[in-house]
Short mmCIF file of C-alpha atoms in Angstrom, two decimals:
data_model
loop_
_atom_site.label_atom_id
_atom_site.label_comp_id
_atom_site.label_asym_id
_atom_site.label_seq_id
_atom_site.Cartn_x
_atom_site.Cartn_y
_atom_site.Cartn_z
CA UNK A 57 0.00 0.00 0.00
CA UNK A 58 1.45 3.33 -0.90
CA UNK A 59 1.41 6.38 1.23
CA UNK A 60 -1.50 7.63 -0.47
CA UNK A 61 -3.48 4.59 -0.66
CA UNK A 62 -5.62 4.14 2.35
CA UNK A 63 -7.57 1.14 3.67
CA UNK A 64 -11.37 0.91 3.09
CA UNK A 65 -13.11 3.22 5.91
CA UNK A 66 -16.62 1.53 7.53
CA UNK A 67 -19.89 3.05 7.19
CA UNK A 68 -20.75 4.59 10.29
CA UNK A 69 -24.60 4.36 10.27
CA UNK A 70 -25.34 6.33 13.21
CA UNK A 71 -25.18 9.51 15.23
CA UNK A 72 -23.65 7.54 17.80
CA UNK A 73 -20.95 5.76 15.89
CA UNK A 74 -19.69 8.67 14.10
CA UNK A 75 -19.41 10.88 17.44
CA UNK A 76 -17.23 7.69 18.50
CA UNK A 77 -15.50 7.97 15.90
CA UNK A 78 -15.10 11.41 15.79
CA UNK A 79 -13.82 11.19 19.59
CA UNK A 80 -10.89 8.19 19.15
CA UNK A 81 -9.59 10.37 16.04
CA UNK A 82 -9.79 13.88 18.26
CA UNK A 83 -8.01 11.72 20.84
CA UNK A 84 -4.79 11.25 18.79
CA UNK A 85 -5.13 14.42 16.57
CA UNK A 86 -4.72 16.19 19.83
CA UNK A 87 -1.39 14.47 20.33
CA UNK A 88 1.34 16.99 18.62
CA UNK A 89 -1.25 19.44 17.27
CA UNK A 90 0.66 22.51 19.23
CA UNK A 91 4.02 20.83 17.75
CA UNK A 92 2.45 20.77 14.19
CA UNK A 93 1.62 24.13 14.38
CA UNK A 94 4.30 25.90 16.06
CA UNK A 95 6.29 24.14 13.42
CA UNK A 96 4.15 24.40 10.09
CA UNK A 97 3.81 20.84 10.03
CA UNK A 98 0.75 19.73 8.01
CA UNK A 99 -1.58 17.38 9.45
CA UNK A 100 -1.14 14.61 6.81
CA UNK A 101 -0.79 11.65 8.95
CA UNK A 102 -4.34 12.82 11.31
CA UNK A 103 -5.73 13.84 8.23
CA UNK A 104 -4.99 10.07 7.21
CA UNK A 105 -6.57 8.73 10.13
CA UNK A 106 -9.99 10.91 10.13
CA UNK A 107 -9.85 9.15 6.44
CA UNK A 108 -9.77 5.52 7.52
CA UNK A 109 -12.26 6.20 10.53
CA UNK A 110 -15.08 6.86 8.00
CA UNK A 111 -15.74 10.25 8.99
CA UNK A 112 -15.57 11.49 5.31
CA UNK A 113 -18.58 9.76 4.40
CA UNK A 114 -21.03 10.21 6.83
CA UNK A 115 -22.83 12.92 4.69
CA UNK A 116 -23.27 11.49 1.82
CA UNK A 117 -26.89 10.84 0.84
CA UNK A 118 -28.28 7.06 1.58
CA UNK A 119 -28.87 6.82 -2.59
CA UNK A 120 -25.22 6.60 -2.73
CA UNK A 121 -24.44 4.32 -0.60
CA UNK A 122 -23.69 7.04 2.50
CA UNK A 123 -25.20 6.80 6.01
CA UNK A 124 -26.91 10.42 5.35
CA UNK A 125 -26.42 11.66 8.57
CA UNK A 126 -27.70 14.87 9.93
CA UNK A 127 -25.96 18.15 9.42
CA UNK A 128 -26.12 18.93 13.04
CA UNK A 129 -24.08 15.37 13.39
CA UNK A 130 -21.55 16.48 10.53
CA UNK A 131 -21.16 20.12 12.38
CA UNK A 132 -20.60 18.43 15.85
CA UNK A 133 -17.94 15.88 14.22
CA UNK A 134 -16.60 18.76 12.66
CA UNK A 135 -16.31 20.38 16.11
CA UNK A 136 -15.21 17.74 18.25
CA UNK A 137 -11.78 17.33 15.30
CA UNK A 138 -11.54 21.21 15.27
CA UNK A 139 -10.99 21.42 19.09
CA UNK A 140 -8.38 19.07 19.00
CA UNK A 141 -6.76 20.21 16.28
CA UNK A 142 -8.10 23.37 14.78
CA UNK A 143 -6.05 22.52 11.17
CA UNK A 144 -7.53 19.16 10.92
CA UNK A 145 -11.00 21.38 11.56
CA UNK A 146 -10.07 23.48 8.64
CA UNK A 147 -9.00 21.53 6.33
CA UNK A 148 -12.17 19.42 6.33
CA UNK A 149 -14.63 22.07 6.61
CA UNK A 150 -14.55 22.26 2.54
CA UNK A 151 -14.70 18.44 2.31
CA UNK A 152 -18.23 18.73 4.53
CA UNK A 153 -19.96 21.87 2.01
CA UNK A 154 -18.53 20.72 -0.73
CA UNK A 155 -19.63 17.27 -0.05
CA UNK A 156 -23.45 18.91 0.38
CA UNK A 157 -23.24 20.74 -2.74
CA UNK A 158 -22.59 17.68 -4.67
CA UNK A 159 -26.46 16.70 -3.85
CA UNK A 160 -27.48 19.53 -6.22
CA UNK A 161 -26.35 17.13 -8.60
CA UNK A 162 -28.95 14.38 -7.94
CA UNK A 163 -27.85 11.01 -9.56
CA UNK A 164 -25.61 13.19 -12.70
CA UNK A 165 -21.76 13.10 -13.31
CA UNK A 166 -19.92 13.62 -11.24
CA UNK A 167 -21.98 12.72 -8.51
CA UNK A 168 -21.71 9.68 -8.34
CA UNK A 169 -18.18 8.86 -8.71
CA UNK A 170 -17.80 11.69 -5.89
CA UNK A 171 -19.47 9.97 -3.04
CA UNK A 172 -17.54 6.85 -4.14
CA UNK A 173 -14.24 8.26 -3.63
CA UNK A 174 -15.63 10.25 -0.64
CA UNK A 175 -16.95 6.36 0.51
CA UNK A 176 -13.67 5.05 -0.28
CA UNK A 177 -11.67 7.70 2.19
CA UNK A 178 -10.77 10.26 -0.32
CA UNK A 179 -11.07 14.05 0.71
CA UNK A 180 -12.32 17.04 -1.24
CA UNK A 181 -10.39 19.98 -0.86
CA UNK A 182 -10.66 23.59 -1.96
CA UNK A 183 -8.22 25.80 -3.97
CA UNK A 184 -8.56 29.13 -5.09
CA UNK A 185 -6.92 32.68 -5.35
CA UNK A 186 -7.65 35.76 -3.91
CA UNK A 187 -9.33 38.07 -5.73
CA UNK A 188 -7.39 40.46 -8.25
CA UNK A 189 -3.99 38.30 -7.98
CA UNK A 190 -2.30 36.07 -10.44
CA UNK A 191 0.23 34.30 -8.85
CA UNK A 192 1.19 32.99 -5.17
CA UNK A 193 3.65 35.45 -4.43
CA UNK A 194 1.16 38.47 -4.70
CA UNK A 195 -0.96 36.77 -2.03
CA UNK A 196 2.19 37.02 0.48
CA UNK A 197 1.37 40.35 1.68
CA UNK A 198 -1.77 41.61 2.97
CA UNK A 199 -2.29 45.24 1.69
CA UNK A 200 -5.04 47.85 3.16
CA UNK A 201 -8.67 48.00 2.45
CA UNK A 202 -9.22 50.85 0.00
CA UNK A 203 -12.52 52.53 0.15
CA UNK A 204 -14.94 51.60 -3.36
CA UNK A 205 -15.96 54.39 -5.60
CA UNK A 206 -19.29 54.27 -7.65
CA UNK A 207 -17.35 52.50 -10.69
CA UNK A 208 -16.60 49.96 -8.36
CA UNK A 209 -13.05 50.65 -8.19
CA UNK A 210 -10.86 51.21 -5.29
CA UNK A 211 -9.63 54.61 -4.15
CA UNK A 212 -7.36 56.36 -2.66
CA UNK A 213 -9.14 57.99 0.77
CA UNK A 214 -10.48 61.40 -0.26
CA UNK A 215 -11.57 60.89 -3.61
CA UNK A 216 -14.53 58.60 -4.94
#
């Protein structure tokens, strides 16, 4: 198995089992989480084991093959791994909405193929650029809020 392979996750079917759940992984993601970030160390390897606990899947919809579990259930999951490790929270709130806007979808590509993957332990992620930059290395440094004039331009304080 390669490092990016993972074992099949269960199907936690319940409220109950993915709080479980959700509790074991908090209990090691807590382990090392002021290390990690202190360090910049990403959270691969407790990113690996929310992944093989089955927590990925518990929102998608029972026509797929998913538990369907509440939202508040996904939110308090989502809490319980954010309070141990407030990355590992991060990083998987985009799985959790992205995951729920895939149901706009219904049964059409990509749908379906999603909630396999998501089934099968893989993660969705988000990437995108701020607004008005091209590359990485504009997004370095923060610059100051300019005030908007009517052409919806920015400019300079004192003239609109």
């Amino acid at each position: 198995m390669s490092s990016t392979e993972i074992e099949t996750p269960p199907l936690l079917g319940s409220a109950e089992e993915a709080l479980a759940a959700a509790d074991a992984v908090a209990a090691q993601v807590v382990r090392g989480a002021v290390r990690r970030e202190l360090e910049d160390v990403p959270p691969l390897e407790e990113l690996r084991l929310v992944a093989v606990s089955g927590l990925l899947g518990i929102g998608v919809p029972s026509e797929h093959g998913g538990p369907d579990l509440p939202l508040s259930v996904v939110v308090e999951v989502l809490r319980r791994l954010s309070r141990a490790d407030s990355a590992v929270g991060q990083l998987l709130l985009s799985h959790y909405v992205l995951g729920q806007g895939i149901r706009g979808l219904g049964h059409t590509a990509p749908a379906p193929r999603l909630y396999a993957d998501i089934l099968g332990g893989a993660q969705l992620g988000n990437a995108t650029a701020e607004r008005g930059t091209r590359t990485a290395a504009e997004r370095v440094r923060s610059r100051p809020s300019l005030p908007r004039s009517s052409s919806r331009r920015f400019s300079p304080p004192g003239r609109s």
